[in-house]
Amino acid sequence: MTHPPVNGHDGPYPAPIRIPNRKVEPAWIDQNGHMNVGYYGIAFDLAADVLFDEYLGLGWEYIERAGQGSFVLQAQTHFLNELREGEGFSVRFRLIDHDSKRMHFFGEMVRDADGCLCATQEIVSVNVDHGTRRSAPFPDWAQRRLERMKSDHAGLERLQQQGAPIGLHRPRKG
């Protein structure tokens, strides 16, 4: 059974979508005096909750009503600059691609004080039925929203970290 959307909207969507008013919490600071690696993931995830709820309608209410939700299949984070206790930041999201069951997002964490790019995170997730624990297609209304968002984000410039391989990079000899 498909449930109608409770939240979100049908677009147009900002390109990229900016989630403002984030702040580095004291508990997120590690022994090096900056935000611990694990809390970048939490900060991206909390911002994604806003994206899913307020823009796509795939947040908590969708999960409760439809018995489905997004599971991350793959994620890669690039740590580019420090964030320190109390600093404000924003997260910008762009939808790279989607199909009937999956989404590919790219996020940028930007320090508010100077606009410095501090981290990026690239995610592929899948919609999962909580009863069967198997992938399931998004409802038609969500697929239309994803298509609109992808179209609205199509003109954004590709960032260096998007799709970057992981590994040790050495200069060529000779």
mmCIF file of C-alpha atoms in Angstrom:
data_model
loop_
_atom_site.group_PDB
_atom_site.id
_atom_site.type_symbol
_atom_site.label_atom_id
_atom_site.label_comp_id
_atom_site.label_asym_id
_atom_site.label_seq_id
_atom_site.Cartn_x
_atom_site.Cartn_y
_atom_site.Cartn_z
ATOM 1 C CA MET A 1 0.000 0.000 0.000
ATOM 2 C CA THR A 2 1.316 3.439 -0.866
ATOM 3 C CA HIS A 3 0.909 6.309 1.548
ATOM 4 C CA PRO A 4 0.465 9.903 0.365
ATOM 5 C CA PRO A 5 3.170 12.371 1.357
ATOM 6 C CA VAL A 6 2.837 14.082 4.719
ATOM 7 C CA ASN A 7 5.840 16.394 4.457
ATOM 8 C CA GLY A 8 8.115 17.797 1.825
ATOM 9 C CA HIS A 9 7.050 19.389 -1.438
ATOM 10 C CA ASP A 10 7.086 18.827 -5.189
ATOM 11 C CA GLY A 11 9.703 21.504 -5.951
ATOM 12 C CA PRO A 12 11.252 23.466 -7.378
ATOM 13 C CA TYR A 13 14.251 22.674 -5.220
ATOM 14 C CA PRO A 14 17.180 24.995 -4.460
ATOM 15 C CA ALA A 15 20.427 23.975 -6.143
ATOM 16 C CA PRO A 16 22.055 22.916 -3.902
ATOM 17 C CA ILE A 17 19.733 22.521 -0.916
ATOM 18 C CA ARG A 18 21.267 24.297 2.081
ATOM 19 C CA ILE A 19 20.612 23.108 5.639
ATOM 20 C CA PRO A 20 21.743 26.014 7.875
ATOM 21 C CA ASN A 21 22.189 26.638 11.591
ATOM 22 C CA ARG A 22 24.345 23.641 12.506
ATOM 23 C CA LYS A 23 26.867 23.943 15.365
ATOM 24 C CA VAL A 24 29.819 21.866 16.582
ATOM 25 C CA GLU A 25 28.775 20.534 19.983
ATOM 26 C CA PRO A 26 31.263 20.283 22.908
ATOM 27 C CA ALA A 27 30.770 16.488 23.049
ATOM 28 C CA TRP A 28 31.930 16.230 19.426
ATOM 29 C CA ILE A 29 35.471 17.447 20.216
ATOM 30 C CA ASP A 30 38.322 14.920 20.378
ATOM 31 C CA GLN A 31 41.803 14.931 21.925
ATOM 32 C CA ASN A 32 43.122 16.944 18.947
ATOM 33 C CA GLY A 33 40.829 19.867 19.784
ATOM 34 C CA HIS A 34 38.595 19.575 16.730
ATOM 35 C CA MET A 35 35.451 17.716 15.676
ATOM 36 C CA ASN A 36 36.021 13.971 15.894
ATOM 37 C CA VAL A 37 35.799 11.981 12.674
ATOM 38 C CA GLY A 38 32.684 10.085 13.816
ATOM 39 C CA TYR A 39 30.717 13.251 14.477
ATOM 40 C CA TYR A 40 31.078 14.404 10.874
ATOM 41 C CA GLY A 41 28.930 11.413 9.977
ATOM 42 C CA ILE A 42 26.401 12.348 12.647
ATOM 43 C CA ALA A 43 26.335 15.976 11.484
ATOM 44 C CA PHE A 44 25.754 14.923 7.849
ATOM 45 C CA ASP A 45 23.067 12.460 8.977
ATOM 46 C CA LEU A 46 21.190 15.036 11.083
ATOM 47 C CA ALA A 47 21.225 17.457 8.148
ATOM 48 C CA ALA A 48 20.005 14.675 5.830
ATOM 49 C CA ASP A 49 17.049 14.152 8.199
ATOM 50 C CA VAL A 50 15.995 17.742 7.402
ATOM 51 C CA LEU A 51 16.497 17.165 3.664
ATOM 52 C CA PHE A 52 14.425 13.983 3.701
ATOM 53 C CA ASP A 53 11.651 15.442 5.861
ATOM 54 C CA GLU A 54 11.257 19.031 4.674
ATOM 55 C CA TYR A 55 12.078 18.589 0.993
ATOM 56 C CA LEU A 56 11.374 14.994 -0.065
ATOM 57 C CA GLY A 57 8.799 13.837 2.496
ATOM 58 C CA LEU A 58 10.844 10.681 3.172
ATOM 59 C CA GLY A 59 11.627 11.461 6.822
ATOM 60 C CA TRP A 60 10.386 10.058 10.103
ATOM 61 C CA GLU A 61 6.665 10.386 9.374
ATOM 62 C CA TYR A 62 7.081 8.549 6.066
ATOM 63 C CA ILE A 63 9.017 5.792 7.848
ATOM 64 C CA GLU A 64 6.317 5.421 10.513
ATOM 65 C CA ARG A 65 3.367 5.491 8.081
ATOM 66 C CA ALA A 66 4.827 3.492 5.191
ATOM 67 C CA GLY A 67 7.023 1.100 7.167
ATOM 68 C CA GLN A 68 9.888 1.901 4.806
ATOM 69 C CA GLY A 69 13.050 3.937 5.099
ATOM 70 C CA SER A 70 16.418 4.695 3.604
ATOM 71 C CA PHE A 71 19.392 2.423 4.405
ATOM 72 C CA VAL A 72 22.899 3.569 3.445
ATOM 73 C CA LEU A 73 24.678 1.169 1.070
ATOM 74 C CA GLN A 74 27.892 3.111 0.567
ATOM 75 C CA ALA A 75 29.429 6.291 1.966
ATOM 76 C CA GLN A 76 32.685 8.138 1.511
ATOM 77 C CA THR A 77 33.749 11.193 3.497
ATOM 78 C CA HIS A 78 36.576 13.594 2.681
ATOM 79 C CA PHE A 79 37.949 15.617 5.607
ATOM 80 C CA LEU A 80 39.284 18.881 4.203
ATOM 81 C CA ASN A 81 39.467 21.432 7.064
ATOM 82 C CA GLU A 82 38.938 21.417 10.810
ATOM 83 C CA LEU A 83 35.785 22.426 12.608
ATOM 84 C CA ARG A 84 36.236 23.478 16.228
ATOM 85 C CA GLU A 85 33.917 23.644 19.218
ATOM 86 C CA GLY A 86 31.058 26.113 18.842
ATOM 87 C CA GLU A 87 31.697 26.871 15.162
ATOM 88 C CA GLY A 88 28.633 27.193 12.996
ATOM 89 C CA PHE A 89 28.327 25.332 9.731
ATOM 90 C CA SER A 90 25.851 24.544 6.993
ATOM 91 C CA VAL A 91 25.388 21.422 4.915
ATOM 92 C CA ARG A 92 24.595 21.622 1.209
ATOM 93 C CA PHE A 93 23.098 18.647 -0.610
ATOM 94 C CA ARG A 94 22.740 17.787 -4.251
ATOM 95 C CA LEU A 95 21.030 14.759 -5.728
ATOM 96 C CA ILE A 96 23.367 13.162 -8.256
ATOM 97 C CA ASP A 97 21.144 10.294 -9.386
ATOM 98 C CA HIS A 98 18.312 7.974 -8.402
ATOM 99 C CA ASP A 99 16.319 5.009 -9.641
ATOM 100 C CA SER A 100 13.116 3.409 -8.373
ATOM 101 C CA LYS A 101 14.785 2.185 -5.148
ATOM 102 C CA ARG A 102 18.069 4.072 -4.686
ATOM 103 C CA MET A 103 19.405 7.618 -4.222
ATOM 104 C CA HIS A 104 22.905 9.040 -4.766
ATOM 105 C CA PHE A 105 23.541 12.265 -2.822
ATOM 106 C CA PHE A 106 26.581 14.466 -2.374
ATOM 107 C CA GLY A 107 26.916 16.688 0.715
ATOM 108 C CA GLU A 108 29.241 19.571 1.521
ATOM 109 C CA MET A 109 29.920 20.813 5.063
ATOM 110 C CA VAL A 110 30.789 24.520 4.981
ATOM 111 C CA ARG A 111 32.004 26.655 7.900
ATOM 112 C CA ASP A 112 29.689 29.661 8.285
ATOM 113 C CA ALA A 113 32.343 32.182 9.398
ATOM 114 C CA ASP A 114 34.419 32.029 6.220
ATOM 115 C CA GLY A 115 32.646 29.724 3.729
ATOM 116 C CA CYS A 116 35.469 27.183 3.961
ATOM 117 C CA LEU A 117 34.640 23.690 2.685
ATOM 118 C CA CYS A 118 35.408 21.437 5.665
ATOM 119 C CA ALA A 119 34.140 18.027 4.544
ATOM 120 C CA THR A 120 32.226 16.248 1.823
ATOM 121 C CA GLN A 121 30.203 13.060 2.007
ATOM 122 C CA GLU A 122 28.910 10.983 -0.866
ATOM 123 C CA ILE A 123 26.145 8.494 -0.125
ATOM 124 C CA VAL A 124 24.205 5.824 -1.987
ATOM 125 C CA SER A 125 21.131 4.613 -0.111
ATOM 126 C CA VAL A 126 18.267 2.238 -0.804
ATOM 127 C CA ASN A 127 14.608 2.309 0.244
ATOM 128 C CA VAL A 128 13.890 -0.731 2.447
ATOM 129 C CA ASP A 129 10.580 -2.257 3.537
ATOM 130 C CA HIS A 130 10.847 -2.722 7.301
ATOM 131 C CA GLY A 131 8.577 -5.792 7.262
ATOM 132 C CA THR A 132 10.527 -7.800 4.697
ATOM 133 C CA ARG A 133 13.937 -6.113 5.287
ATOM 134 C CA ARG A 134 14.298 -6.074 1.489
ATOM 135 C CA SER A 135 14.632 -3.206 -0.958
ATOM 136 C CA ALA A 136 11.368 -1.713 -2.178
ATOM 137 C CA PRO A 137 10.461 0.921 -4.760
ATOM 138 C CA PHE A 138 9.770 4.433 -3.553
ATOM 139 C CA PRO A 139 6.121 5.484 -3.853
ATOM 140 C CA ASP A 140 5.250 7.181 -7.159
ATOM 141 C CA TRP A 141 5.036 10.621 -5.518
ATOM 142 C CA ALA A 142 8.575 10.218 -4.092
ATOM 143 C CA GLN A 143 9.950 9.101 -7.466
ATOM 144 C CA ARG A 144 8.454 12.230 -9.068
ATOM 145 C CA ARG A 145 10.059 14.420 -6.372
ATOM 146 C CA LEU A 146 13.421 12.733 -6.850
ATOM 147 C CA GLU A 147 13.189 13.259 -10.610
ATOM 148 C CA ARG A 148 12.391 16.944 -10.114
ATOM 149 C CA MET A 149 15.253 17.374 -7.635
ATOM 150 C CA LYS A 150 17.690 15.621 -9.986
ATOM 151 C CA SER A 151 16.582 17.946 -12.781
ATOM 152 C CA ASP A 152 16.904 21.032 -10.551
ATOM 153 C CA HIS A 153 20.433 19.951 -9.525
ATOM 154 C CA ALA A 154 21.610 18.901 -12.995
ATOM 155 C CA GLY A 155 23.343 22.236 -13.694
ATOM 156 C CA LEU A 156 25.552 22.170 -10.594
ATOM 157 C CA GLU A 157 29.279 21.937 -11.212
ATOM 158 C CA ARG A 158 30.803 18.564 -10.352
ATOM 159 C CA LEU A 159 33.030 18.829 -7.277
ATOM 160 C CA GLN A 160 36.526 17.348 -7.115
ATOM 161 C CA GLN A 161 35.655 14.860 -4.363
ATOM 162 C CA GLN A 162 32.585 13.466 -6.152
ATOM 163 C CA GLY A 163 33.265 9.897 -7.252
ATOM 164 C CA ALA A 164 36.887 10.085 -6.091
ATOM 165 C CA PRO A 165 38.641 6.755 -5.611
ATOM 166 C CA ILE A 166 40.145 5.911 -2.272
ATOM 167 C CA GLY A 167 43.771 4.891 -1.888
ATOM 168 C CA LEU A 168 47.318 6.147 -1.611
ATOM 169 C CA HIS A 169 48.188 8.510 -4.419
ATOM 170 C CA ARG A 170 51.839 8.574 -5.436
ATOM 171 C CA PRO A 171 53.532 10.615 -8.136
ATOM 172 C CA ARG A 172 54.545 8.691 -11.228
ATOM 173 C CA LYS A 173 58.217 7.844 -11.598
ATOM 174 C CA GLY A 174 60.165 8.519 -14.742
#
